[in-house]
Each structure stands twice: as structure tokens, then as C-alpha cells.
PDB file of C-alpha atoms and ligand atoms in Angstrom:
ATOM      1  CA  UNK A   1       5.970  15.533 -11.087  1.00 72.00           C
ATOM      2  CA  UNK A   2       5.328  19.054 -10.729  1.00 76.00           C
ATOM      3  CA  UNK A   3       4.156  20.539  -6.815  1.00 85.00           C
ATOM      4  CA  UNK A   4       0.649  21.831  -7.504  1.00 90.00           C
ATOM      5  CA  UNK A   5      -0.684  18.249  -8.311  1.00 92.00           C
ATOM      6  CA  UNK A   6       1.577  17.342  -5.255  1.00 95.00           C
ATOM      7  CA  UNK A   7      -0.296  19.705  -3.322  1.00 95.00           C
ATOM      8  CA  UNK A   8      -3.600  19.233  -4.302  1.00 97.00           C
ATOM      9  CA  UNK A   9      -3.213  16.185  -3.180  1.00 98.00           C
ATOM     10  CA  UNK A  10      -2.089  16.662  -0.282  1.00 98.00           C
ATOM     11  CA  UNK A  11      -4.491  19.498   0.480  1.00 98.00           C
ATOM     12  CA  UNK A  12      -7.603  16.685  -0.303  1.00 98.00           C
ATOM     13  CA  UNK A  13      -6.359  14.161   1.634  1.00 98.00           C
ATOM     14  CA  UNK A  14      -6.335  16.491   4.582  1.00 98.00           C
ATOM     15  CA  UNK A  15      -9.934  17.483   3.769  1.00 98.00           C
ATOM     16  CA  UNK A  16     -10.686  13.338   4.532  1.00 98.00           C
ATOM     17  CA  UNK A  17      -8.947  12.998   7.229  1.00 98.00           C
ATOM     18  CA  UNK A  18      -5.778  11.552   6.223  1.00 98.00           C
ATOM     19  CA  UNK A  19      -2.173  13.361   6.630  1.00 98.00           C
ATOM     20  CA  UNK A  20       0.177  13.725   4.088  1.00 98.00           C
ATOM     21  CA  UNK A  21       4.007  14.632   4.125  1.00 97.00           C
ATOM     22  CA  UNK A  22       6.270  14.990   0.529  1.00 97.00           C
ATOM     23  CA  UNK A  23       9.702  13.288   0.655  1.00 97.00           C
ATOM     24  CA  UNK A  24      12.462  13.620  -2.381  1.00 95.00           C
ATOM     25  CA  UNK A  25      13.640  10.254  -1.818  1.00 95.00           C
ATOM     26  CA  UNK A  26      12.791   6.531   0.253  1.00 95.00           C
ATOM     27  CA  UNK A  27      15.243   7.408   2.291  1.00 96.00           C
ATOM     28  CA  UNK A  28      14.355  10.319   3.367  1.00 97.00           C
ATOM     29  CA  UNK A  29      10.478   8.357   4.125  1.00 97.00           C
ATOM     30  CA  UNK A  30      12.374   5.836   5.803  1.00 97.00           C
ATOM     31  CA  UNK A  31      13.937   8.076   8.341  1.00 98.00           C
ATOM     32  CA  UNK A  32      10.917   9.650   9.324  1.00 98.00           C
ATOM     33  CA  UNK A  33       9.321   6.192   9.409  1.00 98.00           C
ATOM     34  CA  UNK A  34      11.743   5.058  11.803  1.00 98.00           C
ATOM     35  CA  UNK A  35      11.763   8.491  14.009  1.00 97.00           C
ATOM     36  CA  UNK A  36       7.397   8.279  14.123  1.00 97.00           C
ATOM     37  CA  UNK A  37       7.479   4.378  15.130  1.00 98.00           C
ATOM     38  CA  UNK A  38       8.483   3.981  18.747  1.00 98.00           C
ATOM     39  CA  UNK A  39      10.815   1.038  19.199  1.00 97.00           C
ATOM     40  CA  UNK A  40       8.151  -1.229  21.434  1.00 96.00           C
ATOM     41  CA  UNK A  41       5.259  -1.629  18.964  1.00 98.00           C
ATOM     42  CA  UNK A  42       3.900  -4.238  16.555  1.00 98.00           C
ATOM     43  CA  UNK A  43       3.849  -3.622  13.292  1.00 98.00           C
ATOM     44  CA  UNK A  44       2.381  -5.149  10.219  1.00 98.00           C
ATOM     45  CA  UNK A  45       3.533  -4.827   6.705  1.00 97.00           C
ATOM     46  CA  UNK A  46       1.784  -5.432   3.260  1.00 95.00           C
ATOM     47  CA  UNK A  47       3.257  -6.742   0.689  1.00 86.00           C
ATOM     48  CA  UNK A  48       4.709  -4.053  -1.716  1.00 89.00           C
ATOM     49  CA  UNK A  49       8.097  -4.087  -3.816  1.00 90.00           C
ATOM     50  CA  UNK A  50       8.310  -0.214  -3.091  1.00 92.00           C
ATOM     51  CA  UNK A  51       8.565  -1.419   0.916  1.00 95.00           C
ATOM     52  CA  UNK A  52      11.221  -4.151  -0.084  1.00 93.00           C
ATOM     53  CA  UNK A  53      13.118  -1.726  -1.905  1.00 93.00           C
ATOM     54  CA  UNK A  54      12.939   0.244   1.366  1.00 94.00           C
ATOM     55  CA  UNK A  55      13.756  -2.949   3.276  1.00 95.00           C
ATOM     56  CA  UNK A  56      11.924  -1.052   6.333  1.00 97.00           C
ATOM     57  CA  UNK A  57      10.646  -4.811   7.599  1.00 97.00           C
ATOM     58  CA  UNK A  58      14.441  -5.884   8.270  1.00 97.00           C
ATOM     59  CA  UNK A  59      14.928  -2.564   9.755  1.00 97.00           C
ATOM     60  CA  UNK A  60      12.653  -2.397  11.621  1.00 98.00           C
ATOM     61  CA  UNK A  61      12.982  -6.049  13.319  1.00 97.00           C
ATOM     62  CA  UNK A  62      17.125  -5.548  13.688  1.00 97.00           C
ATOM     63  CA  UNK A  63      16.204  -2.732  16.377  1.00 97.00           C
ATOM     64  CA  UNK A  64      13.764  -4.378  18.120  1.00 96.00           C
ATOM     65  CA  UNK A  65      10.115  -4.181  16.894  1.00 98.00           C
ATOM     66  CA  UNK A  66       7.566  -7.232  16.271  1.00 98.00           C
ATOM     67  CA  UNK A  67       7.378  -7.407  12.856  1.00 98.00           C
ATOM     68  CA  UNK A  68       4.567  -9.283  10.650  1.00 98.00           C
ATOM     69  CA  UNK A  69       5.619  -9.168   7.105  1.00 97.00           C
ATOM     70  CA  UNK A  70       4.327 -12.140   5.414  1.00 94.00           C
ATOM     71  CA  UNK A  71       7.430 -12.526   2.657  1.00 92.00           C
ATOM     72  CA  UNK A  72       9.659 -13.979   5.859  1.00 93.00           C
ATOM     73  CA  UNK A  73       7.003 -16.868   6.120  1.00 95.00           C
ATOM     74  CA  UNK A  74       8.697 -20.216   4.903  1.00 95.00           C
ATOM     75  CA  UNK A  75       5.126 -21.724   4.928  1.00 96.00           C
ATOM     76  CA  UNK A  76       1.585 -21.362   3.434  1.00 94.00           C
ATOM     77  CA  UNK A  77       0.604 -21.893   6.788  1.00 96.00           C
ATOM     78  CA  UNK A  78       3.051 -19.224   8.283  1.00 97.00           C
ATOM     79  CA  UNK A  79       1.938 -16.973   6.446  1.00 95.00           C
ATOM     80  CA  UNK A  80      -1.400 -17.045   6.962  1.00 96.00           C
ATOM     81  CA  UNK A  81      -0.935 -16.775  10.313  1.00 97.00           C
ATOM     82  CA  UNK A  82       1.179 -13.741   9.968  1.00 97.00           C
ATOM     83  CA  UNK A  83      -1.126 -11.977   7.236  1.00 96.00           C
ATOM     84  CA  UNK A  84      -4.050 -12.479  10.733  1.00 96.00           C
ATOM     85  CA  UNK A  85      -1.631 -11.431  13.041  1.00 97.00           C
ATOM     86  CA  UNK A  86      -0.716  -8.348  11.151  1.00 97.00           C
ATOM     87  CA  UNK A  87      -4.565  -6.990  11.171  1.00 97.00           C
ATOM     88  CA  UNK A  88      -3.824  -6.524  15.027  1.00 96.00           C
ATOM     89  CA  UNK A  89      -0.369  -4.690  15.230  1.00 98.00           C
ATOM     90  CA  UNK A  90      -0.205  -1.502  16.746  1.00 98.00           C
ATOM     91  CA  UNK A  91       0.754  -0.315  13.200  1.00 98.00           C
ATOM     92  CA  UNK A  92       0.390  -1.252   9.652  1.00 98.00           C
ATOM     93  CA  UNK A  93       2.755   0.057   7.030  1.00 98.00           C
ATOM     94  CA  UNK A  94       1.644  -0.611   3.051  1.00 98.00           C
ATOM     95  CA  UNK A  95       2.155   0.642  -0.682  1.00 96.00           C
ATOM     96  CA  UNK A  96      -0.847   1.298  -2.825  1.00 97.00           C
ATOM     97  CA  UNK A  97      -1.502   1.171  -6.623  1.00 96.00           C
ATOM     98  CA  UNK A  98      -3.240   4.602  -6.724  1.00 97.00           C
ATOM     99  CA  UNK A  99      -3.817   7.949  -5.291  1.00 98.00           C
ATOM    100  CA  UNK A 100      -6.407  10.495  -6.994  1.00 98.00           C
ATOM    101  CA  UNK A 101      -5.450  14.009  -6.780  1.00 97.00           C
ATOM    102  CA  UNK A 102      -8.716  14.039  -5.251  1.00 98.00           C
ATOM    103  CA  UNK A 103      -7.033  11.799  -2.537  1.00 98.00           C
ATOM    104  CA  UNK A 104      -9.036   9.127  -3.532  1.00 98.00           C
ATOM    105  CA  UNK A 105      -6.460   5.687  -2.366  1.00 98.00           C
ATOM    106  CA  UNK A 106      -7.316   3.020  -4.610  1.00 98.00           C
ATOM    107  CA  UNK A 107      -6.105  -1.037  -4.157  1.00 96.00           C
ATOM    108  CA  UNK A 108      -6.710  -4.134  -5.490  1.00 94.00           C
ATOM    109  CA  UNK A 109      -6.133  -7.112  -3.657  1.00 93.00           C
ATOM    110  CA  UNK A 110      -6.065 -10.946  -3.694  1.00 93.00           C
ATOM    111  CA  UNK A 111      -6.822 -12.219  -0.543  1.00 91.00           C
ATOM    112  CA  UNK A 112      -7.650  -8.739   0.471  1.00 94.00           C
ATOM    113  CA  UNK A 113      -5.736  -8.928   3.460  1.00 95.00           C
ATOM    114  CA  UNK A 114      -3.707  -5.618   3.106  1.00 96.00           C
ATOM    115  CA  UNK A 115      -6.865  -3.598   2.312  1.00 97.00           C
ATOM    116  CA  UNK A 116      -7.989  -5.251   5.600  1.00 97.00           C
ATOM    117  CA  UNK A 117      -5.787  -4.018   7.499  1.00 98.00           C
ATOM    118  CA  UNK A 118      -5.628  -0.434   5.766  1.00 98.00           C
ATOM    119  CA  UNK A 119      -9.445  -0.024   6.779  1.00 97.00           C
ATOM    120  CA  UNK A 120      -9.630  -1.397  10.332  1.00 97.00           C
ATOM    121  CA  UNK A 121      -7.386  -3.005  12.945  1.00 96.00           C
ATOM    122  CA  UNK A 122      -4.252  -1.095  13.324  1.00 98.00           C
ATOM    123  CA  UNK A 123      -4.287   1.915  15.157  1.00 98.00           C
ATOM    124  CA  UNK A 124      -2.147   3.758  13.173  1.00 98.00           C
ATOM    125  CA  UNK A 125      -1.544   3.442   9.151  1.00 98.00           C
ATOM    126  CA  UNK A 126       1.392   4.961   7.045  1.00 98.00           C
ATOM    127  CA  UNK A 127       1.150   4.153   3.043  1.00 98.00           C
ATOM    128  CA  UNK A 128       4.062   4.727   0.925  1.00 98.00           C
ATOM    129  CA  UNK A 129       3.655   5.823  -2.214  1.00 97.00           C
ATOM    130  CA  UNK A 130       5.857   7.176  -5.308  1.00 96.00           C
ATOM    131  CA  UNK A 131       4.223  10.159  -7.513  1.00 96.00           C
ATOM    132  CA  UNK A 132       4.265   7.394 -10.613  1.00 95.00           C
ATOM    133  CA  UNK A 133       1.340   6.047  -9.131  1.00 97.00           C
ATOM    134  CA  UNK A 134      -0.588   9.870  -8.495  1.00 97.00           C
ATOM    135  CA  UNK A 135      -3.249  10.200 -11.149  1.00 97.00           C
ATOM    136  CA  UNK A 136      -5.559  12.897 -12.150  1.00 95.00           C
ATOM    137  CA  UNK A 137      -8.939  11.680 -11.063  1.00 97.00           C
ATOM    138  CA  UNK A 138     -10.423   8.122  -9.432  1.00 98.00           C
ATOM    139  CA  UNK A 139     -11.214   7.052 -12.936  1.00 97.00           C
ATOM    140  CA  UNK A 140      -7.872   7.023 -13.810  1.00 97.00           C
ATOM    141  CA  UNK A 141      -6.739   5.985 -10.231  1.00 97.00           C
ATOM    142  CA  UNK A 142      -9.336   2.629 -11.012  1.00 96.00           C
ATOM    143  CA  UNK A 143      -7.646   1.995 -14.833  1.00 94.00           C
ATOM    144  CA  UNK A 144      -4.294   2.363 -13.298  1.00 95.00           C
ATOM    145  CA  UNK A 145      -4.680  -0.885 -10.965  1.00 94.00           C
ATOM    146  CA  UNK A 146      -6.664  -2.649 -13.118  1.00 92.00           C
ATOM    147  CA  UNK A 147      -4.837  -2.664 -16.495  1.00 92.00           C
ATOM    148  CA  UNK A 148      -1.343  -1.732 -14.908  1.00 92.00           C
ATOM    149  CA  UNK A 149      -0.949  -3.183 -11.505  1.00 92.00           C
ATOM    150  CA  UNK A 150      -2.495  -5.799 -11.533  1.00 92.00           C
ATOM    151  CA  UNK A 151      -1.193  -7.730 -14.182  1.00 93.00           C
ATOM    152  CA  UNK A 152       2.433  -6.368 -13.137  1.00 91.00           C
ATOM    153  CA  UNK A 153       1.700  -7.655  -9.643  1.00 89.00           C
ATOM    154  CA  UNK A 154       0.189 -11.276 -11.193  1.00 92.00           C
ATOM    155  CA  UNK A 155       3.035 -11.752 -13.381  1.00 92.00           C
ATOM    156  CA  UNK A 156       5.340 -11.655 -10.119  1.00 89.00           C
ATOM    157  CA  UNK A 157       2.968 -13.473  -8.061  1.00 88.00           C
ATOM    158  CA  UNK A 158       3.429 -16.433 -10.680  1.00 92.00           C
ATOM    159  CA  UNK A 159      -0.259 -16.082 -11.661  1.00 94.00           C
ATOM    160  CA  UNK A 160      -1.006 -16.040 -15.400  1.00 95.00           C
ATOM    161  CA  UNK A 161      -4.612 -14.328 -15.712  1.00 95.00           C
ATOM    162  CA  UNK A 162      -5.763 -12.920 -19.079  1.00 95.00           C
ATOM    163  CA  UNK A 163      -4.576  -9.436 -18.400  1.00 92.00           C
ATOM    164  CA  UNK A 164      -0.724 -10.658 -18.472  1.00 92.00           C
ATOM    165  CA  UNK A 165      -0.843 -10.883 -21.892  1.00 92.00           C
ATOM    166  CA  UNK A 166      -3.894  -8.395 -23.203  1.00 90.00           C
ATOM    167  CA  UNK A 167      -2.478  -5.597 -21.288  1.00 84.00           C
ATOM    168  CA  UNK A 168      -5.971  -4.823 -19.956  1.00 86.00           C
ATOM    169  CA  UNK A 169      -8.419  -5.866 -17.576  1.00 90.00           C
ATOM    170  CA  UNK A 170     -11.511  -8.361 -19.335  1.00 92.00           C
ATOM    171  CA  UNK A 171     -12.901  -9.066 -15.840  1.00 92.00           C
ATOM    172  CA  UNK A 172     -11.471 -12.653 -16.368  1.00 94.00           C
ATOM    173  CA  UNK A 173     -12.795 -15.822 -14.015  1.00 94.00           C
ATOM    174  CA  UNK A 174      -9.726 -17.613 -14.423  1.00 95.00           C
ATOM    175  CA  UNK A 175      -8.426 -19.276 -10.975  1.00 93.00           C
ATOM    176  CA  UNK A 176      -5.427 -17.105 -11.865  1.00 94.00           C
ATOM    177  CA  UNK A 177      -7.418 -14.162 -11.029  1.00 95.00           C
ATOM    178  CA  UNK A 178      -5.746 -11.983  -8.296  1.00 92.00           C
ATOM    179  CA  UNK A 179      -8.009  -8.844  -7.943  1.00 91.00           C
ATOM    180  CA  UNK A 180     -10.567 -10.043  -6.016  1.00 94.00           C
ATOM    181  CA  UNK A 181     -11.123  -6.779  -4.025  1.00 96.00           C
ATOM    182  CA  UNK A 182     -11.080  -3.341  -5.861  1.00 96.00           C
ATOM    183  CA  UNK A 183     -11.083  -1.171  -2.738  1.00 97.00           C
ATOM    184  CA  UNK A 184     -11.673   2.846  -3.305  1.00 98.00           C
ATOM    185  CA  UNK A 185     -10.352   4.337   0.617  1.00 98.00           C
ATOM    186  CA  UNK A 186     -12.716   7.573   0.507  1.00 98.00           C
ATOM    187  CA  UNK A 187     -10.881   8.786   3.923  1.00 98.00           C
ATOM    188  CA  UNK A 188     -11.128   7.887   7.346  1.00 97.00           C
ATOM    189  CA  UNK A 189     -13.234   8.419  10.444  1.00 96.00           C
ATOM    190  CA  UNK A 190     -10.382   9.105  12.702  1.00 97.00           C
ATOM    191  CA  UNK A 191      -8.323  12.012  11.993  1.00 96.00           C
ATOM    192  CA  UNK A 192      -4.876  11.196  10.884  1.00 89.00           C
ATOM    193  CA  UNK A 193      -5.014   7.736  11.954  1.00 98.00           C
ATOM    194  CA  UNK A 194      -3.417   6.899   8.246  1.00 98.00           C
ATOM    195  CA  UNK A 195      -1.083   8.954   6.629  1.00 98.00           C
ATOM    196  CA  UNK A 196       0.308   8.552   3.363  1.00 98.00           C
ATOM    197  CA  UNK A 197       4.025   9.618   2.332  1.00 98.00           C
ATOM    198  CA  UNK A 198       4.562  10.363  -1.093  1.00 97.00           C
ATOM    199  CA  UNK A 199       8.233  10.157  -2.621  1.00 96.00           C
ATOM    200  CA  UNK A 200       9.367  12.064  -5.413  1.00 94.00           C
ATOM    201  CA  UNK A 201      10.771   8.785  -7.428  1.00 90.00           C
ATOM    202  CA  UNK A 202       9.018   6.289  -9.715  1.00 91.00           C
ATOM    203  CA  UNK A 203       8.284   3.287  -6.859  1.00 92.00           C
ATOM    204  CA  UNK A 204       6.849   0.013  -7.794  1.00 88.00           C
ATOM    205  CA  UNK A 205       3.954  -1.045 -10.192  1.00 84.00           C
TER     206      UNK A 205
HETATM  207  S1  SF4 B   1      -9.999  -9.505 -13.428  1.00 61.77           S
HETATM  208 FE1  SF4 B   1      -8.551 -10.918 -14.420  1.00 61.77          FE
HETATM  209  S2  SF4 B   1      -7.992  -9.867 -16.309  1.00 61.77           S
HETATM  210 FE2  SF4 B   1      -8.843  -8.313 -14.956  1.00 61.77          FE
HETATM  211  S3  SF4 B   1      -7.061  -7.435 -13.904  1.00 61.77           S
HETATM  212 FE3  SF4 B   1      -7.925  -9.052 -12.600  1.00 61.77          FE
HETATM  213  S4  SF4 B   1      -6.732 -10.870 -13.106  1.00 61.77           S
HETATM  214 FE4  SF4 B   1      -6.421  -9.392 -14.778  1.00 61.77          FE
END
């Protein structure tokens, strides 16, 4: 993806609030995740495949930190408790299906417990993102996780909604629906309190 869009976006997130920093690869992002973190907090994760590729949660745990990332749940039950318990760590690290270059963050969510937790709750919030998912307006940032996320993220899930197979979003009422919150984060009342990182590779749906 070429810099201006990269900049623009970063220049309007800034103008709501939220920081921004450009990495060429995960690794790079997960360096300065682990460097910004100190070693004695609580942390929550959601649920993103561009996160597990990362595997930041194991990390993260192996030197020390309280972690709350609901995929090491071996119960329903677990992980409910984990997904409550993660809306009150110090920090909450995410993905996101779509950034405006208007800095628009766009998500939609099943339970709606990682949107959440990206509003209010932790103190601080990073969200990883890779420049696949950087479109041109909030529009496009709205199609994107409807008719490309979310039946990616259903088909994973082991939900079969309508969209799995139409390729687009009919607003279905199945019980296999899994956006149930389509949450547009405008920017944030305290400065830099979230910050996303955007990685120049193609990361998750
Ligand atoms: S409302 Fe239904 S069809 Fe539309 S994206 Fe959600 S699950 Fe798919």
C-alpha cells in the first residue's frame, strides 16, 4: 500500500485522539508491543487470527503478565469468565476488520465483548491492524466487515449464516448470525489512550 493513504491515516486518527505508529512487519509490532507493556500488568486480548499469528498472548504470559485471552479457555464457562475479566485489565490488545482513511475503526462483533472492551474498561488500548484491511472511506470500511469479515470470521467460528455462501450481507435472522454489533469507533475522549499499529502485510480477514 502506498504511504500517503498510510499517512492520511495516520494524520486523522491523530486528529481523534488516537495514536498511530507504521511497522513493515508483526514482528517488528510485536517488539514494540512488548517494550510499551510493562511486565506487571493485566492484559486482555480479543480474539483475532492476526494476534494468533503474532502469538503475543503466549508471549506475553511466558514472561510474566496476567493474560485473559479467551482461546486458552477449555470451557464455555471459562471463557466467559475470561471474556468479563478481560474488560478490566490494565490493557486490552485487539485486531479490527476496518480502518477508514478517515480513521474511522470499524468492528463487528458477536457477543460484542471485544468492542466492549475497545470502548471502555481498559486503560490503555493497542489495535493491530494490516493495511489489507485500510479502506478509502467508512462506507467502504462498513461493506468490508459486513460482506468480507464477517462471513470469513463465521465460517471459522463454525457458524453457517446466509452470507457464507451469498458472499454478501442480507441482514439474515438466522441463529447463525454472528454480527450482532456493527460498532463505528469515531475516536476517543482520552488522548492516546488507544493506539492502533498498522503493519505493512496482508493480516487476517
Ligand atoms: S447479518 Fe447474517 S448475512 Fe449479514 S453478515 Fe451477519 S451473519 Fe452474515
Amino acid at each position: 500500500m502506498g504511504t500517503e493513504i498510510i499517512d492520511k491515516v495516520i494524520t486523522n486518527l491523530g486528529k481523534r485522539n488516537i495514536g498511530a505508529e507504521y511497522f513493515h512487519s508483526l514482528d517488528e509490532a510485536k517488539l514494540r508491543i512488548l517494550d510499551l507493556i510493562p511486565t506487571d500488568t493485566s492484559i486482555g486480548i480479543g480474539n483475532s487470527q492476526t494476534l494468533k499469528a503474532m502469538a503475543i498472548s503466549q508471549t506475553l504470559s511466558s514472561r510474566g503478565n496476567v493474560v485473559y485471552d479467551k482461546t486458552f479457555a477449555k470451557t464455555k464457562e471459562e471463557s466467559k469468565r475470561i471474556k468479563k475479566e478481560s474488560l478490566l485489565a490494565e490493557w486490552y490488545i485487539t485486531g479490527t476488520n476496518a480502518i477508514s482513511s478517515e480513521g474511522h475503526i470499524v468492528n463487528i462483533d458477536h457477543s460484542g465483548n471485544r468492542v466492549a472492551a475497545m470502548i471502555y474498561g481498559p486503560e490503555k488500548v493497542i489495535i493491530v491492524v494490516g493495511t489489507n484491511k485500510i479502506t478509502d472511506s467508512l462506507d467502504a470500511a462498513i461493506q468490508r466487515s459486513r460482506t468480507h469479515a464477517a462471513p470469513l470470521n463465521a465460517k471459522r467460528a463454525g457458524f453457517n449464516p446466509p452470507c457464507v455462501q451469498l458472499k454478501k450481507c442480507v441482514d439474515c435472522k438466522t441463529d447463525d448470525r454472528v454480527c450482532y454489533n456493527l460498532v463505528v469507533i469515531e475516536g476517543q475522549y482520552v488522548k492516546d489512550r488507544m493506539q492502533v499499529f498498522i503493519i505493512d502485510e496482508d493480516l487476517g480477514f
